[in-house]
Amino acid sequence: MARRRWRAARLLVLAAALGGALGAGVDAQGAGPETGAGRVVPGYPFEFPRDHFSHPAFDTEWWYYTGNLEAASGRHFGFELTFFRKTRAVDRVEPSAWDLDQFWLAHFTITDTREERFIVDERANRSGPGIAGSDVEKRRIWNGNWSVEWRPGDEARPTQVLTAMNRTASLRLTLSPRKPAVVHGHGGVSRKAAADPRAASHYLSFTRLAATGTLTIESEAFAVTGLAWMDHEFFADYPIEGKVGWDWMSIQLDDGVDLMLFGIRDANGGYGADTTGTLVDAGGAARHLEFGEVILRPGRRWRSGSTEAEYPVEWEVEIPGIGLRLDVRPRIDAQEVFAEGGILPAYWEGAVVVSGEREGKPTGGIGYLEMTGYAEEFDTGGIGDERTGAESGSAR
């Protein structure tokens, strides 16, 4: 099958595969949010609620929500709702609400484990007169009628209400953090490549969100509960040569420990030293895992009928320093995020189950796995050049 080229918006961390834009420039001198000029800055002064919302000076930004849900019957579902923002240079005589300087994309997926069904939708909009955006005053991030609203209250553990729908499914969840937000990396900078400190982002997560709400598929409604995870990253685009893909995991263990792990692949499928992550203990204290401290081993592969990509859907994870070994398995194999004619490139992101041992004792849990760069060649230039902001999507 001839490999197709896509216009890509997810230009960096998630997508080491998006044409080599794998990191953000770091300003080693340091600066505040106004003087940093869109550069990732060591010692960045995080301030909330401001930093839960948009940073237009930075080239690329996203908010990622994933989770595992159960109905009262025990039926399992996974979900993903992601908002992407891309800053574009716009030549203008006079500013207009219809400018494409801030371009917004979003993905919504549902995994129905029992029916082995994966529902996918994608949409794209310019900011326009309120069509899509992020607003700290309104405490809201949205793209059309997909949204996350942040309830007033405890800024360390803010309640969020997530809403998304398409012709097949609708989801409304209330997410309540069990732990405060974690800022990944050192000094507020999450580095992506061991050899180049300029490849980095500002990256924070709520690693354990109690989820409760309603999921409807076709005409059947389910009251659901479960655990969710939220990632928020912003950065300036910075290319790194020789890297083609990104493998990322969020893991929530039954003992209350959470793990964010990732590796950035080269053309031969290896990571070199470029594996790292964060361990968050049951009380919410975070420990950065240094480059090379995490071992990721891909296992069984699944072949997509849509893109013909082969994804390693089973993994072994080791963190020898803490005596941890895990097996990661998909709830179902077919969890490729692919919208025919869509803007974002195909990638695999889906619900997983985890088993293994820590210091000789059995452990287990749940999580989400993301794999990019297996399906397509990517072209990171000109996001939005060929789209004017109409919504697009498909469900399958």
JSON list of N, CA and C in Angstrom, two decimals, residues 181-225:
[
{"chain": "A", "resi": 181, "resn": "ALA", "atom": "N", "xyz": [-2.33, 18.09, 40.58]},
{"chain": "A", "resi": 181, "resn": "ALA", "atom": "CA", "xyz": [-1.62, 18.03, 39.30]},
{"chain": "A", "resi": 181, "resn": "ALA", "atom": "C", "xyz": [-0.14, 17.76, 39.51]},
{"chain": "A", "resi": 182, "resn": "VAL", "atom": "N", "xyz": [0.44, 17.00, 38.58]},
{"chain": "A", "resi": 182, "resn": "VAL", "atom": "CA", "xyz": [1.86, 16.69, 38.57]},
{"chain": "A", "resi": 182, "resn": "VAL", "atom": "C", "xyz": [2.51, 17.44, 37.41]},
{"chain": "A", "resi": 183, "resn": "VAL", "atom": "N", "xyz": [3.62, 18.14, 37.67]},
{"chain": "A", "resi": 183, "resn": "VAL", "atom": "CA", "xyz": [4.41, 18.76, 36.61]},
{"chain": "A", "resi": 183, "resn": "VAL", "atom": "C", "xyz": [5.58, 17.83, 36.32]},
{"chain": "A", "resi": 184, "resn": "HIS", "atom": "N", "xyz": [5.67, 17.36, 35.07]},
{"chain": "A", "resi": 184, "resn": "HIS", "atom": "CA", "xyz": [6.66, 16.36, 34.71]},
{"chain": "A", "resi": 184, "resn": "HIS", "atom": "C", "xyz": [8.04, 16.98, 34.48]},
{"chain": "A", "resi": 185, "resn": "GLY", "atom": "N", "xyz": [9.06, 16.17, 34.68]},
{"chain": "A", "resi": 185, "resn": "GLY", "atom": "CA", "xyz": [10.42, 16.57, 34.37]},
{"chain": "A", "resi": 185, "resn": "GLY", "atom": "C", "xyz": [11.11, 17.28, 35.53]},
{"chain": "A", "resi": 186, "resn": "HIS", "atom": "N", "xyz": [12.13, 18.07, 35.18]},
{"chain": "A", "resi": 186, "resn": "HIS", "atom": "CA", "xyz": [12.89, 18.85, 36.16]},
{"chain": "A", "resi": 186, "resn": "HIS", "atom": "C", "xyz": [12.68, 20.33, 35.90]},
{"chain": "A", "resi": 187, "resn": "GLY", "atom": "N", "xyz": [12.43, 21.09, 36.95]},
{"chain": "A", "resi": 187, "resn": "GLY", "atom": "CA", "xyz": [12.29, 22.53, 36.81]},
{"chain": "A", "resi": 187, "resn": "GLY", "atom": "C", "xyz": [11.14, 22.95, 35.91]},
{"chain": "A", "resi": 188, "resn": "GLY", "atom": "N", "xyz": [10.10, 22.11, 35.84]},
{"chain": "A", "resi": 188, "resn": "GLY", "atom": "CA", "xyz": [8.96, 22.43, 34.99]},
{"chain": "A", "resi": 188, "resn": "GLY", "atom": "C", "xyz": [9.17, 22.14, 33.52]},
{"chain": "A", "resi": 189, "resn": "VAL", "atom": "N", "xyz": [10.27, 21.48, 33.17]},
{"chain": "A", "resi": 189, "resn": "VAL", "atom": "CA", "xyz": [10.58, 21.16, 31.78]},
{"chain": "A", "resi": 189, "resn": "VAL", "atom": "C", "xyz": [10.64, 19.64, 31.61]},
{"chain": "A", "resi": 190, "resn": "SER", "atom": "N", "xyz": [9.82, 19.12, 30.72]},
{"chain": "A", "resi": 190, "resn": "SER", "atom": "CA", "xyz": [9.81, 17.70, 30.40]},
{"chain": "A", "resi": 190, "resn": "SER", "atom": "C", "xyz": [10.61, 17.49, 29.12]},
{"chain": "A", "resi": 191, "resn": "ARG", "atom": "N", "xyz": [11.82, 16.94, 29.26]},
{"chain": "A", "resi": 191, "resn": "ARG", "atom": "CA", "xyz": [12.68, 16.71, 28.10]},
{"chain": "A", "resi": 191, "resn": "ARG", "atom": "C", "xyz": [12.27, 15.44, 27.37]},
{"chain": "A", "resi": 192, "resn": "LYS", "atom": "N", "xyz": [12.42, 15.47, 26.04]},
{"chain": "A", "resi": 192, "resn": "LYS", "atom": "CA", "xyz": [11.99, 14.35, 25.20]},
{"chain": "A", "resi": 192, "resn": "LYS", "atom": "C", "xyz": [13.14, 13.56, 24.61]},
{"chain": "A", "resi": 193, "resn": "ALA", "atom": "N", "xyz": [14.34, 14.11, 24.58]},
{"chain": "A", "resi": 193, "resn": "ALA", "atom": "CA", "xyz": [15.47, 13.42, 23.98]},
{"chain": "A", "resi": 193, "resn": "ALA", "atom": "C", "xyz": [16.69, 13.60, 24.88]},
{"chain": "A", "resi": 194, "resn": "ALA", "atom": "N", "xyz": [17.38, 12.49, 25.17]},
{"chain": "A", "resi": 194, "resn": "ALA", "atom": "CA", "xyz": [18.52, 12.54, 26.08]},
{"chain": "A", "resi": 194, "resn": "ALA", "atom": "C", "xyz": [19.65, 13.39, 25.53]},
{"chain": "A", "resi": 195, "resn": "ALA", "atom": "N", "xyz": [19.82, 13.38, 24.21]},
{"chain": "A", "resi": 195, "resn": "ALA", "atom": "CA", "xyz": [20.98, 14.04, 23.61]},
{"chain": "A", "resi": 195, "resn": "ALA", "atom": "C", "xyz": [20.77, 15.51, 23.31]},
{"chain": "A", "resi": 196, "resn": "ASP", "atom": "N", "xyz": [19.54, 16.00, 23.41]},
{"chain": "A", "resi": 196, "resn": "ASP", "atom": "CA", "xyz": [19.28, 17.38, 23.01]},
{"chain": "A", "resi": 196, "resn": "ASP", "atom": "C", "xyz": [18.35, 18.04, 24.02]},
{"chain": "A", "resi": 197, "resn": "PRO", "atom": "N", "xyz": [18.87, 18.87, 24.92]},
{"chain": "A", "resi": 197, "resn": "PRO", "atom": "CA", "xyz": [18.03, 19.50, 25.94]},
{"chain": "A", "resi": 197, "resn": "PRO", "atom": "C", "xyz": [17.01, 20.48, 25.39]},
{"chain": "A", "resi": 198, "resn": "ARG", "atom": "N", "xyz": [17.16, 20.86, 24.11]},
{"chain": "A", "resi": 198, "resn": "ARG", "atom": "CA", "xyz": [16.20, 21.78, 23.51]},
{"chain": "A", "resi": 198, "resn": "ARG", "atom": "C", "xyz": [14.88, 21.11, 23.16]},
{"chain": "A", "resi": 199, "resn": "ALA", "atom": "N", "xyz": [14.86, 19.79, 23.15]},
{"chain": "A", "resi": 199, "resn": "ALA", "atom": "CA", "xyz": [13.64, 19.04, 22.85]},
{"chain": "A", "resi": 199, "resn": "ALA", "atom": "C", "xyz": [12.87, 18.85, 24.15]},
{"chain": "A", "resi": 200, "resn": "ALA", "atom": "N", "xyz": [11.81, 19.63, 24.35]},
{"chain": "A", "resi": 200, "resn": "ALA", "atom": "CA", "xyz": [11.13, 19.64, 25.65]},
{"chain": "A", "resi": 200, "resn": "ALA", "atom": "C", "xyz": [9.77, 20.28, 25.55]},
{"chain": "A", "resi": 201, "resn": "SER", "atom": "N", "xyz": [9.00, 20.12, 26.60]},
{"chain": "A", "resi": 201, "resn": "SER", "atom": "CA", "xyz": [7.69, 20.77, 26.71]},
{"chain": "A", "resi": 201, "resn": "SER", "atom": "C", "xyz": [7.44, 21.14, 28.16]},
{"chain": "A", "resi": 202, "resn": "HIS", "atom": "N", "xyz": [6.47, 22.00, 28.39]},
{"chain": "A", "resi": 202, "resn": "HIS", "atom": "CA", "xyz": [5.85, 22.14, 29.70]},
{"chain": "A", "resi": 202, "resn": "HIS", "atom": "C", "xyz": [4.69, 21.15, 29.72]},
{"chain": "A", "resi": 203, "resn": "TYR", "atom": "N", "xyz": [4.71, 20.25, 30.69]},
{"chain": "A", "resi": 203, "resn": "TYR", "atom": "CA", "xyz": [3.82, 19.08, 30.66]},
{"chain": "A", "resi": 203, "resn": "TYR", "atom": "C", "xyz": [3.31, 18.82, 32.07]},
{"chain": "A", "resi": 204, "resn": "LEU", "atom": "N", "xyz": [1.99, 18.84, 32.23]},
{"chain": "A", "resi": 204, "resn": "LEU", "atom": "CA", "xyz": [1.39, 18.54, 33.52]},
{"chain": "A", "resi": 204, "resn": "LEU", "atom": "C", "xyz": [0.24, 17.57, 33.35]},
{"chain": "A", "resi": 205, "resn": "SER", "atom": "N", "xyz": [-0.06, 16.83, 34.40]},
{"chain": "A", "resi": 205, "resn": "SER", "atom": "CA", "xyz": [-1.10, 15.80, 34.34]},
{"chain": "A", "resi": 205, "resn": "SER", "atom": "C", "xyz": [-1.88, 15.74, 35.64]},
{"chain": "A", "resi": 206, "resn": "PHE", "atom": "N", "xyz": [-3.15, 15.39, 35.52]},
{"chain": "A", "resi": 206, "resn": "PHE", "atom": "CA", "xyz": [-3.93, 14.83, 36.63]},
{"chain": "A", "resi": 206, "resn": "PHE", "atom": "C", "xyz": [-3.94, 13.33, 36.37]},
{"chain": "A", "resi": 207, "resn": "THR", "atom": "N", "xyz": [-3.22, 12.56, 37.19]},
{"chain": "A", "resi": 207, "resn": "THR", "atom": "CA", "xyz": [-2.97, 11.16, 36.88]},
{"chain": "A", "resi": 207, "resn": "THR", "atom": "C", "xyz": [-4.06, 10.22, 37.40]},
{"chain": "A", "resi": 208, "resn": "ARG", "atom": "N", "xyz": [-4.93, 10.70, 38.26]},
{"chain": "A", "resi": 208, "resn": "ARG", "atom": "CA", "xyz": [-5.97, 9.82, 38.81]},
{"chain": "A", "resi": 208, "resn": "ARG", "atom": "C", "xyz": [-7.22, 10.65, 39.06]},
{"chain": "A", "resi": 209, "resn": "LEU", "atom": "N", "xyz": [-8.13, 10.59, 38.10]},
{"chain": "A", "resi": 209, "resn": "LEU", "atom": "CA", "xyz": [-9.39, 11.33, 38.16]},
{"chain": "A", "resi": 209, "resn": "LEU", "atom": "C", "xyz": [-10.53, 10.32, 38.34]},
{"chain": "A", "resi": 210, "resn": "ALA", "atom": "N", "xyz": [-11.30, 10.46, 39.43]},
{"chain": "A", "resi": 210, "resn": "ALA", "atom": "CA", "xyz": [-12.50, 9.64, 39.59]},
{"chain": "A", "resi": 210, "resn": "ALA", "atom": "C", "xyz": [-13.55, 10.13, 38.61]},
{"chain": "A", "resi": 211, "resn": "ALA", "atom": "N", "xyz": [-14.08, 9.22, 37.80]},
{"chain": "A", "resi": 211, "resn": "ALA", "atom": "CA", "xyz": [-15.03, 9.58, 36.75]},
{"chain": "A", "resi": 211, "resn": "ALA", "atom": "C", "xyz": [-16.39, 8.98, 37.03]},
{"chain": "A", "resi": 212, "resn": "THR", "atom": "N", "xyz": [-17.41, 9.79, 36.85]},
{"chain": "A", "resi": 212, "resn": "THR", "atom": "CA", "xyz": [-18.78, 9.32, 36.98]},
{"chain": "A", "resi": 212, "resn": "THR", "atom": "C", "xyz": [-19.65, 10.07, 35.99]},
{"chain": "A", "resi": 213, "resn": "GLY", "atom": "N", "xyz": [-20.61, 9.37, 35.37]},
{"chain": "A", "resi": 213, "resn": "GLY", "atom": "CA", "xyz": [-21.45, 10.05, 34.41]},
{"chain": "A", "resi": 213, "resn": "GLY", "atom": "C", "xyz": [-22.26, 9.09, 33.57]},
{"chain": "A", "resi": 214, "resn": "THR", "atom": "N", "xyz": [-22.53, 9.49, 32.32]},
{"chain": "A", "resi": 214, "resn": "THR", "atom": "CA", "xyz": [-23.40, 8.73, 31.44]},
{"chain": "A", "resi": 214, "resn": "THR", "atom": "C", "xyz": [-22.76, 8.60, 30.07]},
{"chain": "A", "resi": 215, "resn": "LEU", "atom": "N", "xyz": [-22.79, 7.39, 29.55]},
{"chain": "A", "resi": 215, "resn": "LEU", "atom": "CA", "xyz": [-22.36, 7.09, 28.19]},
{"chain": "A", "resi": 215, "resn": "LEU", "atom": "C", "xyz": [-23.54, 6.50, 27.43]},
{"chain": "A", "resi": 216, "resn": "THR", "atom": "N", "xyz": [-23.80, 7.04, 26.25]},
{"chain": "A", "resi": 216, "resn": "THR", "atom": "CA", "xyz": [-24.86, 6.51, 25.40]},
{"chain": "A", "resi": 216, "resn": "THR", "atom": "C", "xyz": [-24.26, 6.05, 24.09]},
{"chain": "A", "resi": 217, "resn": "ILE", "atom": "N", "xyz": [-24.58, 4.81, 23.69]},
{"chain": "A", "resi": 217, "resn": "ILE", "atom": "CA", "xyz": [-24.16, 4.28, 22.40]},
{"chain": "A", "resi": 217, "resn": "ILE", "atom": "C", "xyz": [-25.43, 3.86, 21.66]},
{"chain": "A", "resi": 218, "resn": "GLU", "atom": "N", "xyz": [-25.61, 4.44, 20.45]},
{"chain": "A", "resi": 218, "resn": "GLU", "atom": "CA", "xyz": [-26.88, 4.28, 19.74]},
{"chain": "A", "resi": 218, "resn": "GLU", "atom": "C", "xyz": [-27.98, 4.78, 20.67]},
{"chain": "A", "resi": 219, "resn": "SER", "atom": "N", "xyz": [-28.93, 3.96, 21.04]},
{"chain": "A", "resi": 219, "resn": "SER", "atom": "CA", "xyz": [-30.01, 4.42, 21.93]},
{"chain": "A", "resi": 219, "resn": "SER", "atom": "C", "xyz": [-29.89, 3.86, 23.33]},
{"chain": "A", "resi": 220, "resn": "GLU", "atom": "N", "xyz": [-28.77, 3.20, 23.65]},
{"chain": "A", "resi": 220, "resn": "GLU", "atom": "CA", "xyz": [-28.61, 2.55, 24.95]},
{"chain": "A", "resi": 220, "resn": "GLU", "atom": "C", "xyz": [-27.74, 3.41, 25.85]},
{"chain": "A", "resi": 221, "resn": "ALA", "atom": "N", "xyz": [-28.28, 3.78, 27.02]},
{"chain": "A", "resi": 221, "resn": "ALA", "atom": "CA", "xyz": [-27.57, 4.64, 27.96]},
{"chain": "A", "resi": 221, "resn": "ALA", "atom": "C", "xyz": [-27.02, 3.81, 29.11]},
{"chain": "A", "resi": 222, "resn": "PHE", "atom": "N", "xyz": [-25.81, 4.15, 29.55]},
{"chain": "A", "resi": 222, "resn": "PHE", "atom": "CA", "xyz": [-25.15, 3.45, 30.65]},
{"chain": "A", "resi": 222, "resn": "PHE", "atom": "C", "xyz": [-24.70, 4.48, 31.69]},
{"chain": "A", "resi": 223, "resn": "ALA", "atom": "N", "xyz": [-25.03, 4.24, 32.95]},
{"chain": "A", "resi": 223, "resn": "ALA", "atom": "CA", "xyz": [-24.42, 4.98, 34.04]},
{"chain": "A", "resi": 223, "resn": "ALA", "atom": "C", "xyz": [-23.05, 4.36, 34.28]},
{"chain": "A", "resi": 224, "resn": "VAL", "atom": "N", "xyz": [-22.01, 5.18, 34.23]},
{"chain": "A", "resi": 224, "resn": "VAL", "atom": "CA", "xyz": [-20.66, 4.64, 34.28]},
{"chain": "A", "resi": 224, "resn": "VAL", "atom": "C", "xyz": [-19.84, 5.31, 35.39]},
{"chain": "A", "resi": 225, "resn": "THR", "atom": "N", "xyz": [-18.88, 4.57, 35.88]},
{"chain": "A", "resi": 225, "resn": "THR", "atom": "CA", "xyz": [-17.88, 5.08, 36.82]},
{"chain": "A", "resi": 225, "resn": "THR", "atom": "C", "xyz": [-16.53, 4.53, 36.39]}
]
